[in-house]
Short mmCIF file of N, CA and C in Angstrom, two decimals:
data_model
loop_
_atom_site.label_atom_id
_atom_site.label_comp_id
_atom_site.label_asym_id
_atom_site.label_seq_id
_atom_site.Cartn_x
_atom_site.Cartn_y
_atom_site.Cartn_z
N UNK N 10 43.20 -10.76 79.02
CA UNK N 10 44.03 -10.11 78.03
C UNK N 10 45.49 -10.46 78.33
N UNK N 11 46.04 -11.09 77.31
CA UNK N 11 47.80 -11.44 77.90
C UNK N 11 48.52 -10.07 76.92
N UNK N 12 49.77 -10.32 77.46
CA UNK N 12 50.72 -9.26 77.04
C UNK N 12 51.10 -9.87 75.75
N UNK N 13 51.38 -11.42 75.34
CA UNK N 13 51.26 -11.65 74.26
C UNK N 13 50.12 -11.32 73.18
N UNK N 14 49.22 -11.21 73.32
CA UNK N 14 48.27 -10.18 72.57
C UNK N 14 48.94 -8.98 72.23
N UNK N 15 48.71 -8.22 73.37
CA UNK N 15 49.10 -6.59 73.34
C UNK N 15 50.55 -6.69 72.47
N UNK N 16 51.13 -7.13 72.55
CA UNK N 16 52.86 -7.56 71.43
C UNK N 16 52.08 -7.58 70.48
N UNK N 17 51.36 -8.61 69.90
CA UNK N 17 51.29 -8.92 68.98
C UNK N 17 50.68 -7.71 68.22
N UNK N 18 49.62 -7.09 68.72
CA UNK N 18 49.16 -5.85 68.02
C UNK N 18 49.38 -4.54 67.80
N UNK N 19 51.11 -4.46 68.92
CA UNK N 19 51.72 -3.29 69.53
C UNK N 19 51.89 -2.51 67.56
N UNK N 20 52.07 -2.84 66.81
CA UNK N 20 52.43 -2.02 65.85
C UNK N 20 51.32 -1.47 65.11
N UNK N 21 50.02 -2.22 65.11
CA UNK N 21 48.81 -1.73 64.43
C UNK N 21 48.47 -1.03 65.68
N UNK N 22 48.47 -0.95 66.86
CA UNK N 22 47.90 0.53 67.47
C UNK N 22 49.01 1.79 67.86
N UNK N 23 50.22 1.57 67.66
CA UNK N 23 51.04 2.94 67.71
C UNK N 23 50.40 3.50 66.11
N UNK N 24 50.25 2.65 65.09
CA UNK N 24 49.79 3.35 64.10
C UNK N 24 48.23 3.67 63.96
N UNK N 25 47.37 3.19 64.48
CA UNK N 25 46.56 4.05 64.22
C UNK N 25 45.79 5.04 65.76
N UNK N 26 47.11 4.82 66.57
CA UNK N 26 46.73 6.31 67.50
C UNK N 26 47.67 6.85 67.07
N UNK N 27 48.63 7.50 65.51
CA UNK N 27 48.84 8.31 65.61
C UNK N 27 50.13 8.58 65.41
N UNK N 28 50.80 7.47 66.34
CA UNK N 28 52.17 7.33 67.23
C UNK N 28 52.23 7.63 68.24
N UNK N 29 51.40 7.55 69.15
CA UNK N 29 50.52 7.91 70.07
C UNK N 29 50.95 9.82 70.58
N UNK N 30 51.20 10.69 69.73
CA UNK N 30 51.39 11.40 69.23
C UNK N 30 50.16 12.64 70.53
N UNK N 31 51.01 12.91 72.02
CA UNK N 31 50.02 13.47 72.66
C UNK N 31 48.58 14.39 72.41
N UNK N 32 49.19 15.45 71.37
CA UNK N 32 48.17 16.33 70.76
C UNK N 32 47.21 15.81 70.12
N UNK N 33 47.60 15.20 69.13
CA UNK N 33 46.92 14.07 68.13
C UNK N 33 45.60 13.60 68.73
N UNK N 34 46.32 12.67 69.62
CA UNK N 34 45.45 11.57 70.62
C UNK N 34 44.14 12.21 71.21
N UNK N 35 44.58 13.27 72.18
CA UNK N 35 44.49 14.22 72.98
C UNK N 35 42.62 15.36 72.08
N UNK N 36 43.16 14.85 71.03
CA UNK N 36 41.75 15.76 69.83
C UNK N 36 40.98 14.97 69.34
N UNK N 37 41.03 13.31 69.78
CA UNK N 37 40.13 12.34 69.38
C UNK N 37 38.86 12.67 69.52
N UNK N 38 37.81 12.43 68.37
CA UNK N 38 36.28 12.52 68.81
C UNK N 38 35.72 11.20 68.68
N UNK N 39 34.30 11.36 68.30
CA UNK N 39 33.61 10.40 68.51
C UNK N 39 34.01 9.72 67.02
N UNK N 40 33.92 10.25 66.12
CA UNK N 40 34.35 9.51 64.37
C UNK N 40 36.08 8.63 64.80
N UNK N 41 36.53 9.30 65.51
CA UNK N 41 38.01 8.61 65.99
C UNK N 41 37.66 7.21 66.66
N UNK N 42 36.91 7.67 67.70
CA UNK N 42 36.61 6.71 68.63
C UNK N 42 36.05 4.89 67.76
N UNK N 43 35.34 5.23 67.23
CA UNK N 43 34.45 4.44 66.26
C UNK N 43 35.77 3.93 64.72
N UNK N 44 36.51 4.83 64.38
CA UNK N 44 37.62 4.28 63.88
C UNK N 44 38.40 3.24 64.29
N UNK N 45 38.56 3.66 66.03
CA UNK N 45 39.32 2.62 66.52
C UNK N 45 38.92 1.04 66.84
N UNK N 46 37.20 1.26 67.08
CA UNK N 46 36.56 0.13 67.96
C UNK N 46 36.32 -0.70 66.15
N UNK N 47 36.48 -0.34 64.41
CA UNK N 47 36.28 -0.93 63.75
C UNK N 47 37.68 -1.30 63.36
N UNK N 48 38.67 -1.45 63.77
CA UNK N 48 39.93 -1.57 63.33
C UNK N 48 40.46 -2.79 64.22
N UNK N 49 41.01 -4.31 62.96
CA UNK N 49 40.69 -5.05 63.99
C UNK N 49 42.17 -5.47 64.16
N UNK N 50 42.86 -4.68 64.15
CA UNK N 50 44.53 -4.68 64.41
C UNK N 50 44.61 -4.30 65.52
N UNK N 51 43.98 -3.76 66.73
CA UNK N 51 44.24 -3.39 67.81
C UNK N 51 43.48 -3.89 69.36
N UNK N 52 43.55 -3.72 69.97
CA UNK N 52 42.52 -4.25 71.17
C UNK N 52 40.95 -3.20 70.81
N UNK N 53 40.26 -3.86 70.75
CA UNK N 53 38.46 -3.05 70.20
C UNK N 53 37.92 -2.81 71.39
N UNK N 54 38.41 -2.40 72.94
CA UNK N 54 37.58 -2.41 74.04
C UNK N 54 37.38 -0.64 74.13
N UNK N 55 36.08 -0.47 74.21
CA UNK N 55 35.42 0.90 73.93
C UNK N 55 36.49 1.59 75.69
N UNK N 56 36.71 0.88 76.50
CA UNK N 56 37.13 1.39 77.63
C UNK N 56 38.41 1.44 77.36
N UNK N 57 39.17 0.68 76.81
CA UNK N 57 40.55 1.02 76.94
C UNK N 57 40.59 1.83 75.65
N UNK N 58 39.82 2.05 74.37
CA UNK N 58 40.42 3.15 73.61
C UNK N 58 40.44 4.30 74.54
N UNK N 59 39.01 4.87 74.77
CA UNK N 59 38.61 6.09 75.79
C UNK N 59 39.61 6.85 77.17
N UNK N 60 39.70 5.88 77.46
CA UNK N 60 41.35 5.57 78.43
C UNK N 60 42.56 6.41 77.77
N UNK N 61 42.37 5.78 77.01
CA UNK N 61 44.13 6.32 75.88
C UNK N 61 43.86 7.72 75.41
N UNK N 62 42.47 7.97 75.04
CA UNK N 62 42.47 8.90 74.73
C UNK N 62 42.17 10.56 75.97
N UNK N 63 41.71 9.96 76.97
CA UNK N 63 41.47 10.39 78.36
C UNK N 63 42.97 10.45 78.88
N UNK N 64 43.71 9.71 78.97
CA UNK N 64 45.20 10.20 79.32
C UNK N 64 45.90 10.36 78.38
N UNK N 65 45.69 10.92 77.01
CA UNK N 65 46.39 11.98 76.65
C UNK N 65 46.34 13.23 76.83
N UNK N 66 44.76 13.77 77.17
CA UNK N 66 44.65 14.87 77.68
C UNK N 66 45.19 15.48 79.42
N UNK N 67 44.99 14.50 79.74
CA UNK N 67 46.08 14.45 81.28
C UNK N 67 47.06 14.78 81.19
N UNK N 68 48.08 13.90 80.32
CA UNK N 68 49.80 14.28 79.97
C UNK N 68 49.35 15.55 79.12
N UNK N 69 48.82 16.27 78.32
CA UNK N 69 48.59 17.99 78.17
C UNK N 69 48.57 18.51 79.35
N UNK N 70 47.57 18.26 80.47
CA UNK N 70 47.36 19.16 81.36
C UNK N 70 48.92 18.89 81.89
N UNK N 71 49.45 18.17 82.03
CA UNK N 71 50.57 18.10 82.82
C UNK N 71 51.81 19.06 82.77
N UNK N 72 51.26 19.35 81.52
CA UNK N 72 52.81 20.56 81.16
C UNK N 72 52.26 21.60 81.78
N UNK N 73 51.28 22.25 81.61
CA UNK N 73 50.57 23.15 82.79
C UNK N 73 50.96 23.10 84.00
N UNK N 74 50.92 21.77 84.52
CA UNK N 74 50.97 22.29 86.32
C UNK N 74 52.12 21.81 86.65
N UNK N 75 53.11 20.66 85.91
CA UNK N 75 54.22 19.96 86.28
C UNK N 75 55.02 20.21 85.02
N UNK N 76 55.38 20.60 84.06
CA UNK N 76 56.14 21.07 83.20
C UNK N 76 56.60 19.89 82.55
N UNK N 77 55.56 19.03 82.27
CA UNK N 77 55.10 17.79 81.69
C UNK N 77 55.49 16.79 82.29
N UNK N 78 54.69 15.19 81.57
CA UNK N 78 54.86 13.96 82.29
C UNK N 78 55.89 13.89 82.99
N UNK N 79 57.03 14.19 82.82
CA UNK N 79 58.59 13.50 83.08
C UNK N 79 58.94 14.71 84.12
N UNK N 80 58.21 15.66 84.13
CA UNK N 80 58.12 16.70 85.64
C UNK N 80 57.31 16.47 86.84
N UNK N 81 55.99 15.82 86.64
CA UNK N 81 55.22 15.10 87.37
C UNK N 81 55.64 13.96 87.63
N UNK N 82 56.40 13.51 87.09
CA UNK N 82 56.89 12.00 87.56
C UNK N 82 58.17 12.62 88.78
N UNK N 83 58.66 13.09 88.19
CA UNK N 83 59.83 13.55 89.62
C UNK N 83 59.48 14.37 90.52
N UNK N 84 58.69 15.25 90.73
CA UNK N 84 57.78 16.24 91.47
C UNK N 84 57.13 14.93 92.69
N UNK N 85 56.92 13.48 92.41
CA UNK N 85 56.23 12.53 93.11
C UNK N 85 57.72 11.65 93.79
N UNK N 86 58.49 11.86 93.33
CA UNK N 86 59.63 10.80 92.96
C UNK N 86 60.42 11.49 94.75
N UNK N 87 60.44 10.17 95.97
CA UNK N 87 60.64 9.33 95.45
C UNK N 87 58.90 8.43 96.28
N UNK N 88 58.78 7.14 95.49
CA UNK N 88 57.58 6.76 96.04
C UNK N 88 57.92 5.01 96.21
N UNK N 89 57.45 4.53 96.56
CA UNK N 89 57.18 2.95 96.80
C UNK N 89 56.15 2.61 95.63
N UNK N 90 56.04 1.22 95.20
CA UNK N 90 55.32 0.84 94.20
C UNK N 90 54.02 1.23 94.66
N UNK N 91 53.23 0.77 95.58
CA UNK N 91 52.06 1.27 96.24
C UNK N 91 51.64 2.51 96.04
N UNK N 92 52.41 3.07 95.89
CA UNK N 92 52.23 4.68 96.64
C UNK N 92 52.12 5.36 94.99
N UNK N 93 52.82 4.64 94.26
CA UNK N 93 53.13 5.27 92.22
C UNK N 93 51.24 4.33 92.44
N UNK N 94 51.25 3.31 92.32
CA UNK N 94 49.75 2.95 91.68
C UNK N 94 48.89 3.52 92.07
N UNK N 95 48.64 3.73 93.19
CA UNK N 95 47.39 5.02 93.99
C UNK N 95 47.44 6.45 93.24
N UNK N 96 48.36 6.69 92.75
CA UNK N 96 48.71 8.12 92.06
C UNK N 96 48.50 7.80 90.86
N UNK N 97 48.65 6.93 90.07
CA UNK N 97 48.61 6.66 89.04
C UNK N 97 46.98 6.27 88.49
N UNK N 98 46.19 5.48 89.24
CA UNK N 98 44.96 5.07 89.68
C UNK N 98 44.15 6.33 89.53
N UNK N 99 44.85 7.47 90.32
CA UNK N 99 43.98 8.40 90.94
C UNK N 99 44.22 9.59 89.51
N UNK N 100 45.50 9.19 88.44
CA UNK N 100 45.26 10.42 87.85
C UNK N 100 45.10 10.21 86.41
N UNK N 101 45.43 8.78 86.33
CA UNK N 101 44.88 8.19 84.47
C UNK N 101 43.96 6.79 84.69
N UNK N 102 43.52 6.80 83.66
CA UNK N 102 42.82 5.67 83.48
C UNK N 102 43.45 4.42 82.83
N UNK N 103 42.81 3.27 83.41
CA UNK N 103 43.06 1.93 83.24
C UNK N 103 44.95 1.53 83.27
N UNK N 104 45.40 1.96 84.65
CA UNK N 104 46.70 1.74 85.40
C UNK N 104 46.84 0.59 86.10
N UNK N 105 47.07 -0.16 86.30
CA UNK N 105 46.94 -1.18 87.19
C UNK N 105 48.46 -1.15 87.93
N UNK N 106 48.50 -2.22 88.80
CA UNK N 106 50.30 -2.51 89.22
C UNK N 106 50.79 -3.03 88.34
N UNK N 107 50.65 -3.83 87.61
CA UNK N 107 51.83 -4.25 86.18
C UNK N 107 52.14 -3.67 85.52
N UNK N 108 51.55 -2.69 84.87
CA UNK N 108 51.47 -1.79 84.00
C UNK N 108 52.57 -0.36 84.86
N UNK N 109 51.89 -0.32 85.83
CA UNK N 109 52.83 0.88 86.69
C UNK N 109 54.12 0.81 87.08
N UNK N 110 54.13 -0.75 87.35
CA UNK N 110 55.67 -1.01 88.26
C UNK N 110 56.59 -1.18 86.60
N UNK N 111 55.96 -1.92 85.67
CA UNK N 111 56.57 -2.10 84.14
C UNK N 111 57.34 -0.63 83.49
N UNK N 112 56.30 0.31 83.70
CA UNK N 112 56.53 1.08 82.94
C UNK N 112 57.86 1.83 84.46
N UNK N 113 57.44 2.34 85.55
CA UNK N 113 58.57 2.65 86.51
C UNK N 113 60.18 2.29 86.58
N UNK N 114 59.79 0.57 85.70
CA UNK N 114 61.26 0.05 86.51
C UNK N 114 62.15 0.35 84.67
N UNK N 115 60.54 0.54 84.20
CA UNK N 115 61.91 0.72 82.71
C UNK N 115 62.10 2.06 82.37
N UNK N 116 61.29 3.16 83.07
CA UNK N 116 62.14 4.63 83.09
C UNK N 116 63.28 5.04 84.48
N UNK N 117 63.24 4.34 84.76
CA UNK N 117 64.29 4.35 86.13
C UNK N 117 63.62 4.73 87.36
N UNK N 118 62.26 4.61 87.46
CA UNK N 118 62.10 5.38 89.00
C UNK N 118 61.48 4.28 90.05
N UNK N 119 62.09 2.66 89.35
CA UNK N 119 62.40 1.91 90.27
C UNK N 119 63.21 0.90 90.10
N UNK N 120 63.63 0.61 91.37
CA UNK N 120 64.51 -0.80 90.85
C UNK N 120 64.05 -1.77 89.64
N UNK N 121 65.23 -1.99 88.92
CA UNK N 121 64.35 -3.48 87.76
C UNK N 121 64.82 -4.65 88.52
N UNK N 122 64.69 -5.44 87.33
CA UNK N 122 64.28 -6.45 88.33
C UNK N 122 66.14 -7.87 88.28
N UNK N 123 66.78 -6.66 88.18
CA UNK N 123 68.09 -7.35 87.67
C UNK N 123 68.83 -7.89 89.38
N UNK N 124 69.22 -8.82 89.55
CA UNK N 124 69.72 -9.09 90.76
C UNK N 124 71.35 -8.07 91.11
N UNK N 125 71.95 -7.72 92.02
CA UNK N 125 72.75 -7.15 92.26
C UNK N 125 74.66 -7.58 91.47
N UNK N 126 74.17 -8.82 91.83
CA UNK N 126 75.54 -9.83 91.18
C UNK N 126 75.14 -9.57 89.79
N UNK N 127 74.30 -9.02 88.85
CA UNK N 127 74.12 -8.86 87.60
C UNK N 127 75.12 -8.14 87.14
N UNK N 128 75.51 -8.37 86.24
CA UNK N 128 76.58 -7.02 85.21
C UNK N 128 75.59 -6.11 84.72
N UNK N 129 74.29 -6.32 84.30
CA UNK N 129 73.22 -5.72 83.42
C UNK N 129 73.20 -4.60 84.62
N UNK N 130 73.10 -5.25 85.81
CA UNK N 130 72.48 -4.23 87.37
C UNK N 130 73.56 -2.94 87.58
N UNK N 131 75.01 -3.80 87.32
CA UNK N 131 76.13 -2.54 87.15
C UNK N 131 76.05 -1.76 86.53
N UNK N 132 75.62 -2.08 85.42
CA UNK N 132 75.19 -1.17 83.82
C UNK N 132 74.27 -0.06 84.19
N UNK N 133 73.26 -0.92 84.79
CA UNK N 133 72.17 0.27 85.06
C UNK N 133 72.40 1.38 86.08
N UNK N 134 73.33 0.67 87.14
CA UNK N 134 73.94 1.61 88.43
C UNK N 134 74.56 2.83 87.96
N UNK N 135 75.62 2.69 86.30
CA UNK N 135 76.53 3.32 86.19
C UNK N 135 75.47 4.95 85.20
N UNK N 136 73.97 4.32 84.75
CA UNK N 136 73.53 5.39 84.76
C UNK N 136 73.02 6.64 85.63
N UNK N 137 73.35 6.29 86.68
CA UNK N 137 72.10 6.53 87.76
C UNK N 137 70.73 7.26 87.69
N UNK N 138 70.21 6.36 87.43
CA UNK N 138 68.69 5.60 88.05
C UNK N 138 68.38 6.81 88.87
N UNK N 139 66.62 7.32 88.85
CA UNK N 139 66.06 8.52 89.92
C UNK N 139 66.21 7.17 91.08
N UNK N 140 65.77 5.73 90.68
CA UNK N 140 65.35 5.10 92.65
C UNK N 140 67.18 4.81 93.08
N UNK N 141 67.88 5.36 92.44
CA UNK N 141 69.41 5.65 93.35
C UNK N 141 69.01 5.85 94.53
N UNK N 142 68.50 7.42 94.43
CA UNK N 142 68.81 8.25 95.12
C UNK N 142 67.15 7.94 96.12
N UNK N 143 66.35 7.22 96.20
CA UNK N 143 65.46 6.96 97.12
C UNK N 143 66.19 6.01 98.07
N UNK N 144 67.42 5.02 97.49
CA UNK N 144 67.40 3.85 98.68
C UNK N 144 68.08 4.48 99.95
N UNK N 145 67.55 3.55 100.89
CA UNK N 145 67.84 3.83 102.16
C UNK N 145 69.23 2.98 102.59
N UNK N 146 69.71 2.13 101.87
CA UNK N 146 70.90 1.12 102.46
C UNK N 146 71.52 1.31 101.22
N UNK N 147 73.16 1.14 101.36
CA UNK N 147 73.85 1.30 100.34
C UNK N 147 74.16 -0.27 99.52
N UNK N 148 74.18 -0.33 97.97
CA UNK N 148 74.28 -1.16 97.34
C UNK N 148 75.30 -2.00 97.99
#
């Protein structure tokens, strides 16, 4: 599966999960399920719909015990890439390291991948970033 795929179909599956719309997602049944695997605008793998729809109910439970995703993410914070995929592995389905470190370095809770001499890297410094405040040596 390349990421050029997943681009290419990124707009026929925000639309028909919904907008991926937690609650929404989160109430999928089996007539949903079978909606999705005949819809040929999107990836048709019975495991990765189930997935999507399996961690939407996760990010629900999450407001429960972490006062949602973006509370559970800092409640863990700070972590090493290793240490986010084992957690991530261990609490949604179909996570891998690309997917984990991708989605980490573009909500800030890790370095991206901008070199230091970057202006883009200044840019990002001047927001400060949650992995600021993990490094151990100063910029």
């Amino acid at each position: 599966l390349s990421w050029e795929l997943v681009l290419k179909k990124r707009v026929s599956t925000l639309e028909a999960f919904d907008g991926f719309d937690v609650d929404v997602v989160a109430g999928y049944g089996d007539a949903d399920v079978q909606r999705l695997l005949d819809n040929p605008g999107i990836i048709r793998n019975r495991l990765k719909v189930t997935s999507i729809i399996h961690n939407a109910g996760i990010v629900q439970g999450l407001r429960a015990s972490d006062g949602g995703f973006a509370g559970w993410l800092q409640s863990h914070h700070p972590l090493v890439l290793n240490e986010w995929v084992k957690l991530f592995k261990k609490t949604f389905k179909f996570t891998g390291p690309e997917v984990v470190n991708e989605f980490l370095m573009s909500t800030g809770y890790l370095e991206g991948a901008h070199r230091k001499d970057c202006p883009i890297f200044q840019a990002v410094l001047a927001r400060n970033p949650p992995w600021i405040a993990a490094l151990n040596t100063k910029l």
